[in-house]
PDB file of C-alpha atoms in Angstrom:
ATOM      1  CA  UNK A   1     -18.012  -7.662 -14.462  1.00 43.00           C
ATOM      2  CA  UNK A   2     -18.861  -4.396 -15.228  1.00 45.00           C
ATOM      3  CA  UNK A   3     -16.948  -1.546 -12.993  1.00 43.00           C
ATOM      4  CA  UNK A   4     -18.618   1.525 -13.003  1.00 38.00           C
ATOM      5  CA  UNK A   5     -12.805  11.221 -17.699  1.00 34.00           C
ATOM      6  CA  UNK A   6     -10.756  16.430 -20.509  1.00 33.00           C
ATOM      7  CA  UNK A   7      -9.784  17.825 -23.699  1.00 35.00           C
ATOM      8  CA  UNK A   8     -10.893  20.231 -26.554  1.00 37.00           C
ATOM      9  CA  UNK A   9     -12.096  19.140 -30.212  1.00 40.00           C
ATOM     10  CA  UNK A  10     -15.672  17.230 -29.136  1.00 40.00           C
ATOM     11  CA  UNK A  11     -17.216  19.591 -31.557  1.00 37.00           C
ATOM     12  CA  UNK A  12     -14.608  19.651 -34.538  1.00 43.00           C
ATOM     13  CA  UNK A  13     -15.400  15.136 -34.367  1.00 43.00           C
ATOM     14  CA  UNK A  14     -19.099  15.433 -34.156  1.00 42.00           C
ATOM     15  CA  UNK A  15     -18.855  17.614 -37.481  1.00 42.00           C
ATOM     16  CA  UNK A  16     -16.574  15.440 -38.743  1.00 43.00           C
ATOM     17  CA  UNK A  17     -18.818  12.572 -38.030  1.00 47.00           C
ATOM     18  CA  UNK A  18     -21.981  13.990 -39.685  1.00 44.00           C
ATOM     19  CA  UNK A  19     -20.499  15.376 -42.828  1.00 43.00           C
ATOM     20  CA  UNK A  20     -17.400  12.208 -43.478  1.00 45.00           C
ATOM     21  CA  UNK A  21     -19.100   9.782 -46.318  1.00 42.00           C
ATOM     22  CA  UNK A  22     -20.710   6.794 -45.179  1.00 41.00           C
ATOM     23  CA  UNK A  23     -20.871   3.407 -46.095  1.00 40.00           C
ATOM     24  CA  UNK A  24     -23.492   0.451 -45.913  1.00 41.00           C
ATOM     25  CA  UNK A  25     -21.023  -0.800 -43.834  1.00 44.00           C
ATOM     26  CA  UNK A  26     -20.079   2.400 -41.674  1.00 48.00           C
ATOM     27  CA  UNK A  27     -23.982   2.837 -41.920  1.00 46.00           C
ATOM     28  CA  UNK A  28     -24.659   2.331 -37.448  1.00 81.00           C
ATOM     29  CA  UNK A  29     -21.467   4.232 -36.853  1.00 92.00           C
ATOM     30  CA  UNK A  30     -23.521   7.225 -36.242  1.00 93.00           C
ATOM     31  CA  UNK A  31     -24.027  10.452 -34.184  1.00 93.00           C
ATOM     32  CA  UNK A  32     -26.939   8.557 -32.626  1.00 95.00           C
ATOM     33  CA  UNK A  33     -24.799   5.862 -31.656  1.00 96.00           C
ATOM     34  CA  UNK A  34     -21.989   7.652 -30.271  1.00 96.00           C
ATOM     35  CA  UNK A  35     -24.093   9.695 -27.986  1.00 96.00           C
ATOM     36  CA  UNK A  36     -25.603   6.414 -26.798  1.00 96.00           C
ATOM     37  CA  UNK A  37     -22.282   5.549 -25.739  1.00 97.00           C
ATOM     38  CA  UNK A  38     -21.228   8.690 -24.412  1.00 97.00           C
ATOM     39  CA  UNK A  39     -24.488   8.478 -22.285  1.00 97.00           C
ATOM     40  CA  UNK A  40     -23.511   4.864 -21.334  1.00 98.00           C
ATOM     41  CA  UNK A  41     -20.349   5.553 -20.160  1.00 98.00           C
ATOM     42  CA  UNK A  42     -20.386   9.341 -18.060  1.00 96.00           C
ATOM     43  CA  UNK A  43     -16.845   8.626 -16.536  1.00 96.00           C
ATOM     44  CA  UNK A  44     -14.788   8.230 -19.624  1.00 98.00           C
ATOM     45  CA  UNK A  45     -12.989  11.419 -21.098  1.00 98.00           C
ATOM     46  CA  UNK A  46     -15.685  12.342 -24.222  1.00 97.00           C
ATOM     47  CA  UNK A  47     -13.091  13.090 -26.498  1.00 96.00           C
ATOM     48  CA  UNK A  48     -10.874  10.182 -26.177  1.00 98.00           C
ATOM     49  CA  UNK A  49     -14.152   8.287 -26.866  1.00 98.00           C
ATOM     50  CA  UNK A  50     -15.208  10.712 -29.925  1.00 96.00           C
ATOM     51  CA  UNK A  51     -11.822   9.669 -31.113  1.00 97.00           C
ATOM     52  CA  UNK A  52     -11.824   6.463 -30.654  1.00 98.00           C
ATOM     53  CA  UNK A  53     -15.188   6.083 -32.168  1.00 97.00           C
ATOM     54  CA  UNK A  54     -13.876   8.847 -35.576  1.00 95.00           C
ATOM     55  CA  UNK A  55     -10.741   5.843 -36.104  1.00 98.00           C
ATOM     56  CA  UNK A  56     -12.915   3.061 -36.263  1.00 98.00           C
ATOM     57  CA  UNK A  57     -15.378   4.637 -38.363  1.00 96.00           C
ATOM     58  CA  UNK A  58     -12.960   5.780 -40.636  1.00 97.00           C
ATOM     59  CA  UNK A  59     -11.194   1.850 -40.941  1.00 97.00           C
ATOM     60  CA  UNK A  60     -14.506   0.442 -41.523  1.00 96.00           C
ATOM     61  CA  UNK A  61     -15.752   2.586 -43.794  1.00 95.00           C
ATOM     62  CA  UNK A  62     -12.439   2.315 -46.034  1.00 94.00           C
ATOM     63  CA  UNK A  63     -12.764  -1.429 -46.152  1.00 95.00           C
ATOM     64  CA  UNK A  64      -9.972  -1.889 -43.936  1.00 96.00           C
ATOM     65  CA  UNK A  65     -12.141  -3.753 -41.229  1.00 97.00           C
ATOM     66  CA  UNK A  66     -15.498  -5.311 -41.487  1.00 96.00           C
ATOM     67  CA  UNK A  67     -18.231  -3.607 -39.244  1.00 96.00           C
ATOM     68  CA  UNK A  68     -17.536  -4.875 -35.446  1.00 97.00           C
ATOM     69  CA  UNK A  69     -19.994  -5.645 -32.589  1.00 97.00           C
ATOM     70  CA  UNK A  70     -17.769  -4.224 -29.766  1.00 98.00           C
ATOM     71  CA  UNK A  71     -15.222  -1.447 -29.147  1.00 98.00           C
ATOM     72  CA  UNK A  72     -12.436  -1.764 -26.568  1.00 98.00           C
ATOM     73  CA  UNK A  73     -10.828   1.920 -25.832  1.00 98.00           C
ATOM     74  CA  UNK A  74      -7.771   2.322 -23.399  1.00 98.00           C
ATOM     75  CA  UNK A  75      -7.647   5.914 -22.092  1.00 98.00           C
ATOM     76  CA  UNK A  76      -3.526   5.712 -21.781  1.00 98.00           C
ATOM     77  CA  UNK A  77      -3.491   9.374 -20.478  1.00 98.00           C
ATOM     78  CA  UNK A  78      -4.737   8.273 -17.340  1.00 98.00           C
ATOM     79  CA  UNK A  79      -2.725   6.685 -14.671  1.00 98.00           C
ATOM     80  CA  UNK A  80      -2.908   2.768 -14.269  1.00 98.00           C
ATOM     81  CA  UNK A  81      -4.519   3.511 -10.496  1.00 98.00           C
ATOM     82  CA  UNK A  82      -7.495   4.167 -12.203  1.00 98.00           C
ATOM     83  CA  UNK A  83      -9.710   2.022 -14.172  1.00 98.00           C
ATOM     84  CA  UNK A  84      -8.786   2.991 -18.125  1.00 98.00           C
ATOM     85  CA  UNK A  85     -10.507   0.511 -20.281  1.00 98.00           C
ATOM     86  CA  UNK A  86     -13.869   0.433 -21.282  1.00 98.00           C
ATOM     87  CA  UNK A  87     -15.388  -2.182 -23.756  1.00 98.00           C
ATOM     88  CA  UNK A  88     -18.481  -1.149 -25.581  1.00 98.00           C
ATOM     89  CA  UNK A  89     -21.415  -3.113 -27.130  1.00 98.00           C
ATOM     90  CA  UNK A  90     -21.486  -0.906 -30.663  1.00 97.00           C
ATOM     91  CA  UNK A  91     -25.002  -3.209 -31.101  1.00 93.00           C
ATOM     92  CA  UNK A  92     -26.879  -2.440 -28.133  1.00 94.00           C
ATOM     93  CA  UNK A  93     -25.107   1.131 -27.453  1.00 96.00           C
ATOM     94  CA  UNK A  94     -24.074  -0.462 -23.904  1.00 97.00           C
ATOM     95  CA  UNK A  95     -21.206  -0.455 -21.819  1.00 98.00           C
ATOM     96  CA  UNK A  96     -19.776  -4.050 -20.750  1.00 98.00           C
ATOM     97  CA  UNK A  97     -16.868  -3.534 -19.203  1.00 98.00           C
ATOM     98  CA  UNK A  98     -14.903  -0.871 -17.454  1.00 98.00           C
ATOM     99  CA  UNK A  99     -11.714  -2.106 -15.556  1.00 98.00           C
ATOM    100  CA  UNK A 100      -7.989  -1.961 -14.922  1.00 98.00           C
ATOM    101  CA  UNK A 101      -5.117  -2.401 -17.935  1.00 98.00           C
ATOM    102  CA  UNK A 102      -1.346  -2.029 -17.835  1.00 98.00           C
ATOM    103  CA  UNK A 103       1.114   0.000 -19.562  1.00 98.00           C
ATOM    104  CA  UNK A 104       4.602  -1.237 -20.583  1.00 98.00           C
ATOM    105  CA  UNK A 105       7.803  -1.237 -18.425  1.00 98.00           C
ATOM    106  CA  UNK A 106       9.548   1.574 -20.191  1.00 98.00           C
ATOM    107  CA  UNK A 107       6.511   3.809 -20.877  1.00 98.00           C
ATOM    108  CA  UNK A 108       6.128   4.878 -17.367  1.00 98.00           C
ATOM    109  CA  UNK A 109       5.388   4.118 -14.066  1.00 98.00           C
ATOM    110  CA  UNK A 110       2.380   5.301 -12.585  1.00 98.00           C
ATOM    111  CA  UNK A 111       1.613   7.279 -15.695  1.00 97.00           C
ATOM    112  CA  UNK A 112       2.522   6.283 -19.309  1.00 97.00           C
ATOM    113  CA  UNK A 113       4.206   9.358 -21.572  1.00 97.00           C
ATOM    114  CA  UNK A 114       6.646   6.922 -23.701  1.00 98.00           C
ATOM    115  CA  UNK A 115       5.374   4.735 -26.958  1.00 98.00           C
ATOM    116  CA  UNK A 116       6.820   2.326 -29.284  1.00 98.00           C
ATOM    117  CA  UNK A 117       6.070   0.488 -32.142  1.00 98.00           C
ATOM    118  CA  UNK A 118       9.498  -1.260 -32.014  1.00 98.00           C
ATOM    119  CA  UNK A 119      10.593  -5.035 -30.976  1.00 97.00           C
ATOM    120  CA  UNK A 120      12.215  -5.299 -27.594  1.00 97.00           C
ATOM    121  CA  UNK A 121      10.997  -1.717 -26.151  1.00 98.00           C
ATOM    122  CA  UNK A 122       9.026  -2.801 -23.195  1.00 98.00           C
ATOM    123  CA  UNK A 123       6.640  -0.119 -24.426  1.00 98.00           C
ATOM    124  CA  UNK A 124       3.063   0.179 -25.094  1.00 98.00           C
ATOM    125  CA  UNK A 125       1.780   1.464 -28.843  1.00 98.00           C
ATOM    126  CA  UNK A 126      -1.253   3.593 -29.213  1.00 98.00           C
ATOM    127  CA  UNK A 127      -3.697   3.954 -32.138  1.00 98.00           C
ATOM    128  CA  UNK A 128      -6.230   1.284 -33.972  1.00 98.00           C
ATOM    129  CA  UNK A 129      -6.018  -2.173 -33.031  1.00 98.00           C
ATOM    130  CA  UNK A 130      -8.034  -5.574 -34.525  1.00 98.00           C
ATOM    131  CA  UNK A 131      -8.322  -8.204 -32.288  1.00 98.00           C
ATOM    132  CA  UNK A 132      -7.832 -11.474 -33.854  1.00 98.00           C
ATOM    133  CA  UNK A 133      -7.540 -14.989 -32.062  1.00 98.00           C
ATOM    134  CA  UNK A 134      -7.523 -16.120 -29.138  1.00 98.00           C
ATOM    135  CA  UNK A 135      -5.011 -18.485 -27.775  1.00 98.00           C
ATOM    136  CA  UNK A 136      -3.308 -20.439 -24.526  1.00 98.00           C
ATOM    137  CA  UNK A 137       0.026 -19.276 -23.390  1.00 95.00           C
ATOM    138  CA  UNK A 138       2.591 -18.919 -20.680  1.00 95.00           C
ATOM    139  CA  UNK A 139      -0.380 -15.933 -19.123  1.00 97.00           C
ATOM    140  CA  UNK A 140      -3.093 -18.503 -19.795  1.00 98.00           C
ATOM    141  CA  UNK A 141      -6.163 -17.113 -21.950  1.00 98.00           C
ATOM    142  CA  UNK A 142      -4.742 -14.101 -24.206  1.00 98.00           C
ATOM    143  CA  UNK A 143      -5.875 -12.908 -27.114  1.00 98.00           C
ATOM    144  CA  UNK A 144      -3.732 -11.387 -30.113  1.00 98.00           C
ATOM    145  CA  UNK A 145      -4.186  -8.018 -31.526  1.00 98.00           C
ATOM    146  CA  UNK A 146      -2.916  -6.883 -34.675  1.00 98.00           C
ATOM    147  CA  UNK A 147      -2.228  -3.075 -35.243  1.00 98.00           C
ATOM    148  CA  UNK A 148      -3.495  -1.360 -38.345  1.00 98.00           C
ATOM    149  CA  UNK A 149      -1.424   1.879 -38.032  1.00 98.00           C
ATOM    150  CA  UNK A 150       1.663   1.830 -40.347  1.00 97.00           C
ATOM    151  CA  UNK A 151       4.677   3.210 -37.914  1.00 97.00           C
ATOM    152  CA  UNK A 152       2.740   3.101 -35.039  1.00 98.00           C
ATOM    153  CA  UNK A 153       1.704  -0.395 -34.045  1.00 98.00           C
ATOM    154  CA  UNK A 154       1.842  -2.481 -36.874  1.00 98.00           C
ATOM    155  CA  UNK A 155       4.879  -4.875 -35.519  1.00 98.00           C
ATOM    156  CA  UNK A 156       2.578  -5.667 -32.615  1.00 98.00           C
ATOM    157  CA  UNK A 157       1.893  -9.776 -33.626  1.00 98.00           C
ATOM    158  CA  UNK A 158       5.577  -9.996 -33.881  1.00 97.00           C
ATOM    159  CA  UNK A 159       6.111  -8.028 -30.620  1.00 98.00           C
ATOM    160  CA  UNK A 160       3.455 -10.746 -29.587  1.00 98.00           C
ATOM    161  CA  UNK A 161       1.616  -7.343 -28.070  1.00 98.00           C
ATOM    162  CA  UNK A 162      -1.434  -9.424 -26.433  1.00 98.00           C
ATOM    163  CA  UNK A 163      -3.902  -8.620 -23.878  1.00 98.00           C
ATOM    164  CA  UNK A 164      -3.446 -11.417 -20.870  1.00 98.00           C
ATOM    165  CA  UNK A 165      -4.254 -11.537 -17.607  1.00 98.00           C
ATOM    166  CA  UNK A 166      -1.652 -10.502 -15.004  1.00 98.00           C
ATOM    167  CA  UNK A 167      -1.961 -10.801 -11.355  1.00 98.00           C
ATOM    168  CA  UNK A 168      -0.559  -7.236 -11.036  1.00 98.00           C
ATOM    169  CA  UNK A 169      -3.205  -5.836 -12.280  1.00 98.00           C
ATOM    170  CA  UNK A 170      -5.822  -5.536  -9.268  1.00 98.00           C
ATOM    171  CA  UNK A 171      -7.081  -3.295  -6.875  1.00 98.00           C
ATOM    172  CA  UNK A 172      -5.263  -4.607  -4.231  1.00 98.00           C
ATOM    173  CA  UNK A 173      -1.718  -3.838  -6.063  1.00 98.00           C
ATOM    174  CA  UNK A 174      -3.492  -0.386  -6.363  1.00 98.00           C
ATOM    175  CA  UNK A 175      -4.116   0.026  -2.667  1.00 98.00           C
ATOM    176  CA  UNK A 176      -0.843  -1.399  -1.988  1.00 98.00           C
ATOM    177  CA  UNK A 177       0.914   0.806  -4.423  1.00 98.00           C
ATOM    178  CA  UNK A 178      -0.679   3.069  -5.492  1.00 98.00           C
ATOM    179  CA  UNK A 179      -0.210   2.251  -9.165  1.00 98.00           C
ATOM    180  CA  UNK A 180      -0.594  -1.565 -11.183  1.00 98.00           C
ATOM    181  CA  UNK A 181       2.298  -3.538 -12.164  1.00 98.00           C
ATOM    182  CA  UNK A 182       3.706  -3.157 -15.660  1.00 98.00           C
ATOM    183  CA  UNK A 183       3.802  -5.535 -18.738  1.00 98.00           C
ATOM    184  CA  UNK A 184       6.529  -5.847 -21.324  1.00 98.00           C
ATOM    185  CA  UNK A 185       3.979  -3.579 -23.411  1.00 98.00           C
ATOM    186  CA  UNK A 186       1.163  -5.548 -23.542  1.00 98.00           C
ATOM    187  CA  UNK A 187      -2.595  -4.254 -22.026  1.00 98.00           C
ATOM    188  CA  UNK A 188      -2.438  -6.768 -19.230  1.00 98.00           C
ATOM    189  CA  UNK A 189      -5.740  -7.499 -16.821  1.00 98.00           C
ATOM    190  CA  UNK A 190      -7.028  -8.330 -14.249  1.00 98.00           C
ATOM    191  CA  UNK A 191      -7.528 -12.221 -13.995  1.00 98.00           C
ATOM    192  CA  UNK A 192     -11.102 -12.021 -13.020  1.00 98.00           C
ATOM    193  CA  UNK A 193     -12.166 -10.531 -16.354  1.00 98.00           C
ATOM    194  CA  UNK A 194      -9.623 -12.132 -18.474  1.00 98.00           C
ATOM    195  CA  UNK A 195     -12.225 -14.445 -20.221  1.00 98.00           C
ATOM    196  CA  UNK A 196     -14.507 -11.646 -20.733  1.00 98.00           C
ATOM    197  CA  UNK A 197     -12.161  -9.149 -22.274  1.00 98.00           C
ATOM    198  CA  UNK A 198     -11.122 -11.994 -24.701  1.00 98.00           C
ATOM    199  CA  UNK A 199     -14.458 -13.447 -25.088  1.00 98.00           C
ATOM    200  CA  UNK A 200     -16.217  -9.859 -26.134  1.00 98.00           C
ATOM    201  CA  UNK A 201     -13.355  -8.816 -28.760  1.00 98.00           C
ATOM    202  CA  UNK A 202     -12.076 -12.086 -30.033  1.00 98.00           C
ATOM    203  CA  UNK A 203     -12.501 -12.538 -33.586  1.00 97.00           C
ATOM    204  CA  UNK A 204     -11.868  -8.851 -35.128  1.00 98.00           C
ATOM    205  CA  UNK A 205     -13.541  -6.552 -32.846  1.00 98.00           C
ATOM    206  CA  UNK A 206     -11.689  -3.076 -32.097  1.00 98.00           C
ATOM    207  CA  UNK A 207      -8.862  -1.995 -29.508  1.00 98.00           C
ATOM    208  CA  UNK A 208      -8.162   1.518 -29.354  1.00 98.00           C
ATOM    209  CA  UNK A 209      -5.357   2.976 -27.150  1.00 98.00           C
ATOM    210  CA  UNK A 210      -5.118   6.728 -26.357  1.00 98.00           C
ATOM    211  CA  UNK A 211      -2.913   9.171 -25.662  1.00 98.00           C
ATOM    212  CA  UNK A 212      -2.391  12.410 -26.499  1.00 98.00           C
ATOM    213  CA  UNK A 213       0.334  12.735 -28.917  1.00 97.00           C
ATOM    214  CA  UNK A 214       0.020  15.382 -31.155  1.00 96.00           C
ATOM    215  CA  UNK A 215       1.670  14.169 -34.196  1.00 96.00           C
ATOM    216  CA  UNK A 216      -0.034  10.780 -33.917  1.00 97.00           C
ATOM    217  CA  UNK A 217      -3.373  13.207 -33.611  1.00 97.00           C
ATOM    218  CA  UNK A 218      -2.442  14.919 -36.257  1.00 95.00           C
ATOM    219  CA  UNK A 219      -0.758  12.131 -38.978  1.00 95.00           C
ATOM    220  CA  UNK A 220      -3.118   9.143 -37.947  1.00 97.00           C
ATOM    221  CA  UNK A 221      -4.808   8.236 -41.365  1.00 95.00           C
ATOM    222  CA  UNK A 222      -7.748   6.998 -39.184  1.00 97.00           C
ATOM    223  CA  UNK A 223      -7.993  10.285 -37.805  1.00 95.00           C
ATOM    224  CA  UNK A 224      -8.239  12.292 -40.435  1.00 89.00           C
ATOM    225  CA  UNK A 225     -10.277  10.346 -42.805  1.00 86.00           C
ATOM    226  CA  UNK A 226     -11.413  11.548 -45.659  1.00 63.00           C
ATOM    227  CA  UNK A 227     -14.000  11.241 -49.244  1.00 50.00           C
ATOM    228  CA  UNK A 228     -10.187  10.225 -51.248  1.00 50.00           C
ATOM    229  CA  UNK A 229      -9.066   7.491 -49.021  1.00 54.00           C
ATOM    230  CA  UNK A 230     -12.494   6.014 -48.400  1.00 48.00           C
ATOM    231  CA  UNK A 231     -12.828   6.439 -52.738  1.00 49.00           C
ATOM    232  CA  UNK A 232      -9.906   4.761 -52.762  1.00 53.00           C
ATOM    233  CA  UNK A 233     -10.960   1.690 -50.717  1.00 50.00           C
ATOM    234  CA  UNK A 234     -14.360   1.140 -52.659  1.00 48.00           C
ATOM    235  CA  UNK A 235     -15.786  -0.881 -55.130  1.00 47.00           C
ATOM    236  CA  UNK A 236     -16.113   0.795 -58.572  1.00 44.00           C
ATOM    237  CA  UNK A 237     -18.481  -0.416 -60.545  1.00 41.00           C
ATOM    238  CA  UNK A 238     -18.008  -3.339 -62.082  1.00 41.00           C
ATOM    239  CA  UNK A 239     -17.404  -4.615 -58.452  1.00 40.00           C
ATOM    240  CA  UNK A 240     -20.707  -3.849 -57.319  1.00 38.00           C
ATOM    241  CA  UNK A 241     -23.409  -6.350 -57.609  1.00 33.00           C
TER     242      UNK A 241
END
C-alpha cells in the first residue's frame, strides 16, 4: 500500500556525499540516487532523508553492512498523527511505502522528544538500524532489528525492539484521537501493511529513525564518516583478490 516534510544542512550532506570516499560497495549510494529519492518522495523532510541516506552510506561503505536493496526512514520529529515512515526501493530509486509508526510509551504522546537505548524504558531509540529476521510472536508477523549505534540503540534485540503490527496504529485511532497509540518502544504498524513492511526489509535491509538531537547529530559515527574510519574497515592488500 503505498500512502502518498524542515531543517538546515541539505547542502553541507550533498558535499559531504560527493567528496566522502567510495567503495565498490557504496558505489549506487550516489548524488544521483538520492535525488531520485528526494524526487520520489516530495512530502518527506529533505534533510532527515539526506541524513538518513549520509548514515547508511557511511555503514556500508565501512564494511559494517553489505549494500541493501531498501531503506526504511522514520521521521520521529513528526507527530504520530501523521504518516512518518517511508520505505524506499534504493534499486529502482522508488518509493514503496509511506504510512503510520508508533513511538514508545515514555517518549511522548502525540509527539516523541524522549529516547533510550536502555532495557525497560518504554522508549523509542533513534539512529541506524539492520533489519534481520523475521519471526511469529504474541503481535503476529514482526520482524527484529538490530541497532548498529554503540550507546544509542545497540541493546535493541535484547529490548526485543521489533517492528509489529498494532491495531492502534490506524487512521481511525487518528481521527478518534488525534494521535496513534503507543508501543513499549517498538515502531509498531498498521496491520494492513504489516507483511509488507517485514517483507521489503527482512533480511538486512536499513531502518533509520530521526530526530533531532544534537549530540546524536553531532557524535553519530555514521554521521560524520570519514577517509580514517572507512581506511580502517578495508581490505589491505593482501586481502584483496
Amino acid at each position: 500500500m503505498l500512502k502518498l516534510r524542515r531543517l538546515p544542512g541539505a547542502l553541507a550532506i550533498f558535499a559531504v556525499l560527493a567528496c566522502s570516499p567510495s567503495t565498490s560497495n557504496a558505489a549506487s549510494l550516489d548524488a544521483s540516487l538520492l535525488e531520485r529519492l528526494v524526487r520520489a518522495a516530495p512530502k518527506i523532510d529533505r534533510t532527515v532523508l539526506k541524513t538518513a541516506f549520509l548514515a547508511s552510506r557511511c555503514a556500508v561503505s565501512s564494511g559494517d553492512v553489505a549494500m541493501p536493496k531498501r531503506l526504511a526512514v522514520i521521521d520521529f520529529s513528526l507527530p504520530s498523527s501523521e504518516e512518518r515512515l517511508w520505505i524506499f526501493d534504493l534499486a529502482n530509486g522508488e518509493l514503496l511505502l509511506r504510512d503510520l509508526v508508533a513511538h514508545g510509551e515514555n517518549s511522548g504522546v502525540v509527539t516523541s522528544t524522549e529516547f533510550s537505548n536502555v532495557e525497560g524504558s518504554h522508549q523509542s531509540s533513534i539512529g541506524l538500524f539492520q533489519a534481520s529476521e523475521s519471526y511469529i510472536g504474541k503481535h503476529g508477523y514482526s520482524l527484529r532489528l538490530d541497532g548498529l549505534e554503540a550507546g544509542v540503540n545497540d541493546h535493541a534485540r535484547q529490548r526485543a525492539i521489533v517492528i509489529h503490527g498494532a491495531d492502534y496504529v490506524s487512521q481511525s485511532w487518528v481521527d478518534r484521537y488525534g494521535r496513534i497509540g503507543r508501543s513499549h518502544g517498538c515502531p509498531a504498524v498498521d496491520q494492513e501493511v504489516i507483511s509488507q513492511v517485514v517483507d521489503n526489509l527482512k533480511g538486512g535491509q536499513l531502518v533509520f529513525k530521526y530526530y533531532p538531537d544534537q549530540r546524536w547529530l553531532r557524535n553519530s559515527e555514521y554521521l560524520k564518516c570519514d577517509s580514517s574510519r572507512i581506511a580502517a574497515h578495508s581490505p589491505g592488500p593482501a586481502d584483496r583478490s
